Coordinates of C-alpha atoms in Angstrom, one line a residue:
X249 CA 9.2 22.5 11.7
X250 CA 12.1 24.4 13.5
X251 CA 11.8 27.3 15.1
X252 CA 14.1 30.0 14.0
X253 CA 16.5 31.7 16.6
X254 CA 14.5 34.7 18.9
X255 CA 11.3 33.0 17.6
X256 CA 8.0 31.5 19.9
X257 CA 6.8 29.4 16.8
X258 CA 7.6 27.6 13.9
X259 CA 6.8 29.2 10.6
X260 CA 3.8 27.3 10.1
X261 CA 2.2 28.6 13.0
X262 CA 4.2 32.2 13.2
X263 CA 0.6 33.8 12.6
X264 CA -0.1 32.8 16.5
X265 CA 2.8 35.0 17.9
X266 CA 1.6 37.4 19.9
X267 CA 1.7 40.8 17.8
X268 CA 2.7 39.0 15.2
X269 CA 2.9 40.9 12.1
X270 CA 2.8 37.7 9.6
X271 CA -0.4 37.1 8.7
X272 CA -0.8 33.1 7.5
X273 CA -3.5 31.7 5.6
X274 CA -5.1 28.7 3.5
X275 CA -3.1 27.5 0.8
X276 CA -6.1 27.9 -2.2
X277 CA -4.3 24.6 -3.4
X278 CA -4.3 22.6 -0.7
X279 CA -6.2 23.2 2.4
X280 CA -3.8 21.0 4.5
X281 CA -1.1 23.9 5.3
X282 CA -0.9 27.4 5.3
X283 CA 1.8 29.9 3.7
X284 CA 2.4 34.2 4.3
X285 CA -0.3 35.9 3.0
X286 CA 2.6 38.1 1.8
X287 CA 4.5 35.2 0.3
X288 CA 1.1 33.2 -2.0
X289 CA 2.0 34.6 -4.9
X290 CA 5.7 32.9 -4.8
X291 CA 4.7 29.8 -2.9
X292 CA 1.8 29.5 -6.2
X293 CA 4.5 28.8 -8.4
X294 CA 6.1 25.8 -6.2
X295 CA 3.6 24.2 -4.1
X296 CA 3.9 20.3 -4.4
X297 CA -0.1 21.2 -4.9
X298 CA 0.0 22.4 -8.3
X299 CA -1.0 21.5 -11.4
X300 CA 1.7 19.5 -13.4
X301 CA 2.4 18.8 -16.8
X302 CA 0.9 15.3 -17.5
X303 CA 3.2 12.9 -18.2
X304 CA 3.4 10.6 -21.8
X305 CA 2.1 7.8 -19.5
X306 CA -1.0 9.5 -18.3
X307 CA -3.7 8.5 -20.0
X308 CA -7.2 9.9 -18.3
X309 CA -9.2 7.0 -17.2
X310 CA -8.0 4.3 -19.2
X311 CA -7.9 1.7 -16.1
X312 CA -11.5 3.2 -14.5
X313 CA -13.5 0.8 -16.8
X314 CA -16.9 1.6 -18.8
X315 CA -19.4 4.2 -17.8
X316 CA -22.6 2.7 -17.9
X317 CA -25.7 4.2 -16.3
X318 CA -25.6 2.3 -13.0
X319 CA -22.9 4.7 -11.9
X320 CA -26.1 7.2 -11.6
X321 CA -27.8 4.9 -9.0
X322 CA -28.5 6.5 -5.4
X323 CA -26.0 5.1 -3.1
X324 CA -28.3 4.5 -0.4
X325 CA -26.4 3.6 3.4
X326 CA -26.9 0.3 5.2
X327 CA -28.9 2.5 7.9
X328 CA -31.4 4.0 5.6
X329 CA -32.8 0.8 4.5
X330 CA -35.7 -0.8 6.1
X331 CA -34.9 -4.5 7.5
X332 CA -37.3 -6.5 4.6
X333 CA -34.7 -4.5 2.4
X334 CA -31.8 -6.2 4.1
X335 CA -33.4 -9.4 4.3
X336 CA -33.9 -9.1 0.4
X337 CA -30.1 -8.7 0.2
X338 CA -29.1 -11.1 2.3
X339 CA -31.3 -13.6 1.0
X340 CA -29.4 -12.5 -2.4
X341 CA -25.9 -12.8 -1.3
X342 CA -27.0 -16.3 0.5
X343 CA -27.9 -17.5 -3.2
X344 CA -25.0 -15.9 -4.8
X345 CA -22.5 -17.5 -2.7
X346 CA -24.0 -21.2 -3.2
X347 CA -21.0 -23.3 -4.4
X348 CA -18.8 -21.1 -3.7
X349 CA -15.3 -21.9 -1.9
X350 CA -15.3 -18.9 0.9
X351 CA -12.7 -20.9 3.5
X352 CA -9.3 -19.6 2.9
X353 CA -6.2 -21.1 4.5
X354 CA -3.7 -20.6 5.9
X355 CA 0.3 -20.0 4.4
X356 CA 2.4 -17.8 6.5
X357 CA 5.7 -17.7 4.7
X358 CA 8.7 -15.6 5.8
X359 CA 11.9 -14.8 3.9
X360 CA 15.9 -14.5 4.7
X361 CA 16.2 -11.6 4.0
X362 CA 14.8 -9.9 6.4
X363 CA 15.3 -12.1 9.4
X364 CA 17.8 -9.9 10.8
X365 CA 15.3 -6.7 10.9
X366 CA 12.5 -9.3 12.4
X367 CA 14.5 -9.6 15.4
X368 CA 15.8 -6.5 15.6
X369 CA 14.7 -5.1 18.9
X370 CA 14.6 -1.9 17.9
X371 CA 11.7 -2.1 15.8
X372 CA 8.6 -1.3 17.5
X373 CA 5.4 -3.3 17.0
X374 CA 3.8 -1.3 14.1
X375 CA 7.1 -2.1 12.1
X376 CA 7.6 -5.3 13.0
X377 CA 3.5 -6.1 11.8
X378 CA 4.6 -4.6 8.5
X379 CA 7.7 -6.2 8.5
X380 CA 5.8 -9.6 9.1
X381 CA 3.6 -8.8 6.3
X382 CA 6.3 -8.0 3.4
X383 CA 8.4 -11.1 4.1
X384 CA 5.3 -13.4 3.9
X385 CA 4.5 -11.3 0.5
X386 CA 8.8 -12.0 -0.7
X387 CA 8.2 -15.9 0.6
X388 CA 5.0 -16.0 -1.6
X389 CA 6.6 -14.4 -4.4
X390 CA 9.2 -17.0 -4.1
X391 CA 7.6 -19.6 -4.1
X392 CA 5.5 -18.6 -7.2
X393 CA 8.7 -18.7 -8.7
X394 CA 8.5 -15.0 -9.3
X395 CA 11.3 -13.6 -7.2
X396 CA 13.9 -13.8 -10.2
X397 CA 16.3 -11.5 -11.5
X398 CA 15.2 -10.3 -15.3
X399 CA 12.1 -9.2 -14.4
X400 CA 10.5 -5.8 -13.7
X401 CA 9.0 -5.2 -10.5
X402 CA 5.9 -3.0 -10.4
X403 CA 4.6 -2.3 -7.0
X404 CA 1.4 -0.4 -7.1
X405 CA 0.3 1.8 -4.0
X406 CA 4.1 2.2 -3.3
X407 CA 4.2 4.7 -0.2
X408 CA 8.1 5.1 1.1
X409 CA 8.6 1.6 -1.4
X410 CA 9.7 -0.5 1.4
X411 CA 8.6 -3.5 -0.3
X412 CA 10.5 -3.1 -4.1
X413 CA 13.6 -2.2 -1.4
X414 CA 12.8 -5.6 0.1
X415 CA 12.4 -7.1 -3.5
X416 CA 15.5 -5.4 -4.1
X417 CA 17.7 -6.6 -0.9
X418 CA 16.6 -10.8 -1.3
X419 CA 17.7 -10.5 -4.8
X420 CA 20.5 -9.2 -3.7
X421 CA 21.3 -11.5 -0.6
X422 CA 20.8 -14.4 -2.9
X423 CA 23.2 -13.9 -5.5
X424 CA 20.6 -13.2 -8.1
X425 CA 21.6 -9.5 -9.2
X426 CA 24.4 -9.7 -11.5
X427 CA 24.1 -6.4 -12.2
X428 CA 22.5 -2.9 -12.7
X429 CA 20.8 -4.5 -16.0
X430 CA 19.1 -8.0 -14.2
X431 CA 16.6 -5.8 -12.4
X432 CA 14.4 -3.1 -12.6
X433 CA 11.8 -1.6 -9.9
X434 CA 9.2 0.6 -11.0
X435 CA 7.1 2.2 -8.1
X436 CA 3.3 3.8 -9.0
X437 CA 2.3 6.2 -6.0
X438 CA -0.2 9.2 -6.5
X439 CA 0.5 11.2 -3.4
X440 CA 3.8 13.3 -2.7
X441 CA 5.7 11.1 -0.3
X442 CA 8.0 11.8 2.3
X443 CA 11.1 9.5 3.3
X444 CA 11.4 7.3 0.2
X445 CA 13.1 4.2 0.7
X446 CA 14.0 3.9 -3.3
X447 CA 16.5 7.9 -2.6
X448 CA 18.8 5.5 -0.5
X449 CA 19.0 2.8 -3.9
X450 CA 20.2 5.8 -6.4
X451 CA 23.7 4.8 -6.2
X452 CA 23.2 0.9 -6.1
X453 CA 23.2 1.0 -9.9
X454 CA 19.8 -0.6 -10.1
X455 CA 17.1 1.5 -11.9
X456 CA 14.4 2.4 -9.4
X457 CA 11.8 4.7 -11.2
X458 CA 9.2 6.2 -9.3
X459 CA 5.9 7.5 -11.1
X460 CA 3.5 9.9 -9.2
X461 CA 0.1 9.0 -10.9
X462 CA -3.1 7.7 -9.9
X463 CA -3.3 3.8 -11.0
X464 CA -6.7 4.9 -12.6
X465 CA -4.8 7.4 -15.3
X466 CA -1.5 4.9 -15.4
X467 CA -0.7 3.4 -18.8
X468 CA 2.7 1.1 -18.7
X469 CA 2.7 0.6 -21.9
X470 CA 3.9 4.0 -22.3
X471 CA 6.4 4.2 -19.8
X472 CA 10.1 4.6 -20.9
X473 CA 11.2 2.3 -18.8
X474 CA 8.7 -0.6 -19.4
X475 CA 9.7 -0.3 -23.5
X476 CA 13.5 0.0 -22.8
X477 CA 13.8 -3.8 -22.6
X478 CA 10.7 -5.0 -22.1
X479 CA 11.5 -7.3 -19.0
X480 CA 8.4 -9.5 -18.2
X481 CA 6.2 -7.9 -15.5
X482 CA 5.6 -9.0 -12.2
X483 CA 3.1 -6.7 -9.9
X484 CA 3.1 -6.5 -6.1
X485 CA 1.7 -4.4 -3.7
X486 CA 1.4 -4.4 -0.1
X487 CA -1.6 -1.8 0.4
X488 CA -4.1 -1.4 -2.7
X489 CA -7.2 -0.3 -0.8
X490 CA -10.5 -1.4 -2.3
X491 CA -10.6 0.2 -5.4
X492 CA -7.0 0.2 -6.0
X493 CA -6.9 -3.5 -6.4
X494 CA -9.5 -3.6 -9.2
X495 CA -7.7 -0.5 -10.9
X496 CA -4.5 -2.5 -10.5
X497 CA -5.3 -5.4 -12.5
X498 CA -6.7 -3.7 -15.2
X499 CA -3.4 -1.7 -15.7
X500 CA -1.9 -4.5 -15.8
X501 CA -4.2 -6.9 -17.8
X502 CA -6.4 -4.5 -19.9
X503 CA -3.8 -2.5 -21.5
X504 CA -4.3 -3.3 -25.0
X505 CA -0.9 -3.2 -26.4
X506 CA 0.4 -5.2 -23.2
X507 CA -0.4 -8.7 -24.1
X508 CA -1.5 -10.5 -27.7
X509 CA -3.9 -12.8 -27.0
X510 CA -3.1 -14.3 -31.1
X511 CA 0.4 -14.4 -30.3
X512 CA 0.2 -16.0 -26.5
X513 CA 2.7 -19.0 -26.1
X514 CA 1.3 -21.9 -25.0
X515 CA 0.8 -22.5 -21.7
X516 CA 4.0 -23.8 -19.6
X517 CA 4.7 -24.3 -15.7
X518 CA 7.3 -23.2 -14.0
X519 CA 8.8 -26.3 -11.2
X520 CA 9.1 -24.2 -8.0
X521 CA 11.4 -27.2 -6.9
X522 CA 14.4 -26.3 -9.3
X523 CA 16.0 -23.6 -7.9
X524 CA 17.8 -22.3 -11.0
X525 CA 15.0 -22.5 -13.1
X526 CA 13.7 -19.3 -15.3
X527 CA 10.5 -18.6 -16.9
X528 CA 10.8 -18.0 -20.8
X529 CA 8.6 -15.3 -21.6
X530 CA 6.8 -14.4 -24.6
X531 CA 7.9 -13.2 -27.3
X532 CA 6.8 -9.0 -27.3
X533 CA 8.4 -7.5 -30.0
X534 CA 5.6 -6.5 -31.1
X535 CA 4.2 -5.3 -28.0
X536 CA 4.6 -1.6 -26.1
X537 CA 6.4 -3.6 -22.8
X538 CA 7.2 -7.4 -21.6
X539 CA 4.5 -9.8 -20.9
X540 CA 2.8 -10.5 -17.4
X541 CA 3.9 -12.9 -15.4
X542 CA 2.1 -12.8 -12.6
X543 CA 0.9 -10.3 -9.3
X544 CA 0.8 -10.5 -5.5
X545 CA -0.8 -8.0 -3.3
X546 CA -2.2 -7.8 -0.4
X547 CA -5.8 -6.8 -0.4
X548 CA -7.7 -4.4 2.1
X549 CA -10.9 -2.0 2.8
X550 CA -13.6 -4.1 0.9
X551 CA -16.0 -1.1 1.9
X552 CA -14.3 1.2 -0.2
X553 CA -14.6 -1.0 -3.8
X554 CA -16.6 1.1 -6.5
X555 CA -18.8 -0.8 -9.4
X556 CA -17.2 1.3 -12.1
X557 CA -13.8 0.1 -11.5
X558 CA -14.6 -3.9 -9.8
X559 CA -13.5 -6.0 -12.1
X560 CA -15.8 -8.6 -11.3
X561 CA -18.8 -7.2 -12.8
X562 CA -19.7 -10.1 -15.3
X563 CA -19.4 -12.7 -12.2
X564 CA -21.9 -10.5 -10.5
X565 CA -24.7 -10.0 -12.9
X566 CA -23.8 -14.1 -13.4
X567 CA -25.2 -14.5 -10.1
X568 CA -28.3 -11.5 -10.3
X569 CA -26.3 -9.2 -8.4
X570 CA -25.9 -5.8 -10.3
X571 CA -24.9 -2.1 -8.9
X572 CA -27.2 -1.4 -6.3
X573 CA -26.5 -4.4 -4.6
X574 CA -22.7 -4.2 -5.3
X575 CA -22.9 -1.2 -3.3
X576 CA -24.8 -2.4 0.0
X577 CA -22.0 -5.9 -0.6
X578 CA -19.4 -3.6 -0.1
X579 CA -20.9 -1.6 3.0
X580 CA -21.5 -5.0 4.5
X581 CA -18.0 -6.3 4.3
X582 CA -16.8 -3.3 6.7
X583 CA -19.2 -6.1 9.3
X584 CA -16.2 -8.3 9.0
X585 CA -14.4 -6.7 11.6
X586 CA -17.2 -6.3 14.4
X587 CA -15.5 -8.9 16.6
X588 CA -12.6 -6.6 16.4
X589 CA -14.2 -3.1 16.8
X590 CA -14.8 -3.3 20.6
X591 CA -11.5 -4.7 21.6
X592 CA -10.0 -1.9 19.6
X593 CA -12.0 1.1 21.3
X594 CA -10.7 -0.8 24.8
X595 CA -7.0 -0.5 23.5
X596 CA -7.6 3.0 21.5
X597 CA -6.4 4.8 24.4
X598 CA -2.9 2.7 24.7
X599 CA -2.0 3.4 20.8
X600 CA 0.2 6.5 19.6
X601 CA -1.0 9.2 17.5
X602 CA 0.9 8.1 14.9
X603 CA -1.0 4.7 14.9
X604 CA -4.3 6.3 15.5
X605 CA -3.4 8.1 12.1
X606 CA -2.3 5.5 10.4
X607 CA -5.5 3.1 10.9
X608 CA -8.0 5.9 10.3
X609 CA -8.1 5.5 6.7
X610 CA -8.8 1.7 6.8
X611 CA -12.0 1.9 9.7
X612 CA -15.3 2.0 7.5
X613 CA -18.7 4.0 8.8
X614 CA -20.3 2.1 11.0
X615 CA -23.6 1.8 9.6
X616 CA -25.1 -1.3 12.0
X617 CA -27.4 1.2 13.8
X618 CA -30.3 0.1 12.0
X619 CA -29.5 -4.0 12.2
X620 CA -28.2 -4.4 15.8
X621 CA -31.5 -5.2 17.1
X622 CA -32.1 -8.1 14.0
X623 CA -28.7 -9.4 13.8
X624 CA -25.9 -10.4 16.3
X625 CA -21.8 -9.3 16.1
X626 CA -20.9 -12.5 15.0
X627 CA -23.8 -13.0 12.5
X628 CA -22.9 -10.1 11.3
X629 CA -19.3 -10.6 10.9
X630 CA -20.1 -13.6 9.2
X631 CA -22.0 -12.1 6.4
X632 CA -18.8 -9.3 6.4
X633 CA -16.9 -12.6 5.6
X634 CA -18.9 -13.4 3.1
X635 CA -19.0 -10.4 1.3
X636 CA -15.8 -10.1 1.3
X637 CA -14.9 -13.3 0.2
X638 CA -18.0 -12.7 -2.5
X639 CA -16.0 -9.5 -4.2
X640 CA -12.8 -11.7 -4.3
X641 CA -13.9 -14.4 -6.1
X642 CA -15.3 -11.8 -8.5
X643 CA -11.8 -10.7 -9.2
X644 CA -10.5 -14.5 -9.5
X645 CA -13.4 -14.6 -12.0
X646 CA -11.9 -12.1 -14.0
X647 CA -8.3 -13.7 -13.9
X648 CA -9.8 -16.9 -14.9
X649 CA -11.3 -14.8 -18.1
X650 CA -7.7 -13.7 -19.0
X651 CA -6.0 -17.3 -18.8
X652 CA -4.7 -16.9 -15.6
X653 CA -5.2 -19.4 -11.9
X654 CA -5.6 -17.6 -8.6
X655 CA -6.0 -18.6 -5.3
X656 CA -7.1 -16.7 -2.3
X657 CA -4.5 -17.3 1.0
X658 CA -4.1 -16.1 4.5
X659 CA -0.6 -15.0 4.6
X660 CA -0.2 -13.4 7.7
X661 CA -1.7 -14.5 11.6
X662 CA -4.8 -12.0 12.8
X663 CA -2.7 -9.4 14.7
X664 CA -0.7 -8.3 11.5
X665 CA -3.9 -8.9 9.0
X666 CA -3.8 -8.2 5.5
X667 CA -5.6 -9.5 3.0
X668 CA -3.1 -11.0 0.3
X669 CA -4.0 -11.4 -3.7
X670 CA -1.4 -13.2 -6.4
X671 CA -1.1 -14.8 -9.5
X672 CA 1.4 -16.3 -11.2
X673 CA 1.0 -17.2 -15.9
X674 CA 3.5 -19.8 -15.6
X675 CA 3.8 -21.1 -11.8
X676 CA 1.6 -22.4 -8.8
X677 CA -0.7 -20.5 -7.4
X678 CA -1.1 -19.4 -3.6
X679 CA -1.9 -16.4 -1.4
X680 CA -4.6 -14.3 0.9
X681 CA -4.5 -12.6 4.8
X682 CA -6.7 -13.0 7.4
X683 CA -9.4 -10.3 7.2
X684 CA -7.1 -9.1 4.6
X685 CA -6.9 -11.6 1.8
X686 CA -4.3 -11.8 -1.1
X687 CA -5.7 -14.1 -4.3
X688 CA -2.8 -15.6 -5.8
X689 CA -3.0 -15.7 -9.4
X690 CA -1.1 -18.7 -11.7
X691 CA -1.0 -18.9 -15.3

């Protein structure tokens, strides 16, 4: 914030002056900034904190998935259980996982259009990591055969929208957007965002919409946009953290007036290897918005999954696994990353605030207290692995249940990790990260 002319200090901390005779305090909305105690009454009436007006498309927990009485289940930490508890577990996840494919490899794709930014030397490392990551996501969507014009891009977890402006420039740079009608980008964020990439589009003629909901309350079949012409679907997202992921594809795949199962096509497959070809979708007049055609995201923070919303809860209980041990699974997988942990305390001190910020979200509780004396780093970032892997296939489980192929992929190296998940109803399949994995999904 600026300070104003003949001024020590900005306005949000003008209550520090000395002899100061504003007085700031707590905004009773938000505890993250302050406003004149003076001024609360007026501020009230505008803060980005207040309670809106729900829109036609929120719909209160329609993608959170059944309550059941598990959800009332302690949730007890890794540290409070004794260690013939965690042998228990393990011994459970070690049966669970029999026959199961948990090696993932490798597919790091790029794509021209952002070559230039790659080597441009004026973006630092953090954005050239991200860009990394959102050209291997364009090259897999590519290659899925789902980077086509007529389509409706819904990226999920949105942030500034770098990656629909991505979507948006190698359509663009190919020759694939006609014109303002070919595309639309519809971008789902539930936090007020600064320094959105989709203002700069507004004039582009392409119809960027941006909702600010939570995925959990988000019904597209209500969205104006969605039943305007009912473009076939295609979801991406480049950080749905644990939870979101699960939330995701049930937007996408649970809504019930998204897809007919009576009225599906039959199944047909794309060639990747004609260029010009185009996917004919299903027939939805009857339905609230297009069909799906497929989804790529890239995966992340396994810790922070929740047994309401997982929507591989039948592939669990499949294998004897039910909520309690759902819980510990997900607490475990944050053990993935203890090869990493000490390098990145050595380095802490050479990152910027800014970064520091920016990874504090993803770093789990460290919870090993109890098992460091029973179990090595790399046994335990083995099992991490594992459970990672474990609440994956749960979700390619669930794709499989709605008709549609998925395949896990690493699809970026280990410094710019991020786990990658797709799926495509009429093309290939592909996708996944290291430590960060993206399934990729085919119909």
């Amino acid at each position: 914030m600026m300070v104003r002319k003949g001024q020590r200090f900005c306005g949000e901390h003008a209550n520090a002056a000395e002899g100061g005779s504003i007085r700031r305090i707590v905004c009773p909305l938000d505890p993250k900034h302050t406003v004149a105690e003076d001024k609360l009454e007026k501020h009230l009436k505008k803060c980005n904190s207040r309670q809106k007006p729900k829109p036609v498309y929120h719909v209160e927990n329609i993608n959170a998935g059944p309550e059941d009485g598990d959800e009332a289940l302690p949730d007890v930490s890794l540290s409070e259980r004794s260690w013939s508890e965690l042998e228990l577990l393990l011994e459970k996840l070690k049966k669970a996982s029999e026959g199961l494919q948990c090696e993932v490899e490798d597919n790091f794709l790029d794509h021209p259009a952002l070559q230039e930014e790659l080597v441009n030397p004026k973006n630092g490392d953090s954005a050239h990591k991200h860009l990394k990551q959102q050209a291997s996501i364009l090259g897999h969507l590519d290659e899925l055969g789902l980077l086509r014009r007529g389509r409706c891009f819904v990226e999920f977890g949105a942030g500034r929208g770098k990656l629909s402006h991505w979507i948006h420039e190698a359509l663009k740079n190919n020759g694939d957007l006609k014109n303002s009608e070919d595309l639309q980008l519809l971008l789902v964020e539930r936090s007020s965002i600064r320094f959105k990439v989709d203002g700069k589009h507004q004039d582009a003629g392409v119809q960027f919409e941006r909702l600010q909901v939570d995925i959990q309350h988000l019904d597209l079949s209500k969205v104006p946009l969605l039943q305007d012409k009912k473009f076939p679907l295609v979801g991406v997202g480049k950080h749905l953290c644990g939870a979101a992921t699960d939330l995701a594809l049930r937007c996408l795949l649970e809504t019930s007036t998204l897809r007919d199962p009576e009225s599906e096509p039959p199944l047909k497959r794309l060639k990747p290897s004609e260029p010009g070809a185009e996917v004919a979708p299903a027939d939805c007049s009857g339905a609230g918005v297009g069909p799906v055609l497929g989804l790529a995201v890239a995966l992340c923070c396994h810790h922070r999954c929740e047994w309401r919303h997982f929507v591989g809860q039948q592939f669990f209980l499949q294998r004897g696994l039910g909520a309690a041990e759902f819980s510990a699974i997900c607490r475990m997988s944050s053990w993935a990353t203890c090869g990493l942990r000490a390098a990145n305390q050595d380095s802490s001190s050479q990152h910027s605030t800014n970064q520091g910020r920016e990874e504090e979200e993803h770093e789990p509780i460290d919870e090993t207290d109890n098992v460091n004396k029973f179990l090595s780093a790399a046994e335990r970032e083995k099992i991490g692995h594992l459970c990672k892997r474990l609440i994956d296939r749960g979700r390619c489980d669930f794709l499989k249940s709605r008709g549609f192929s998925s395949r896990l992929t690493c699809y970026t190296d280990r410094q710019s990790r991020t786990m990658l998940a797709g799926f495509s109803r009429y093309s290939r399949h592909r996708l996944e990260k290291r430590h960060m994995v993206a399934p990729s999904m085919t119909r």
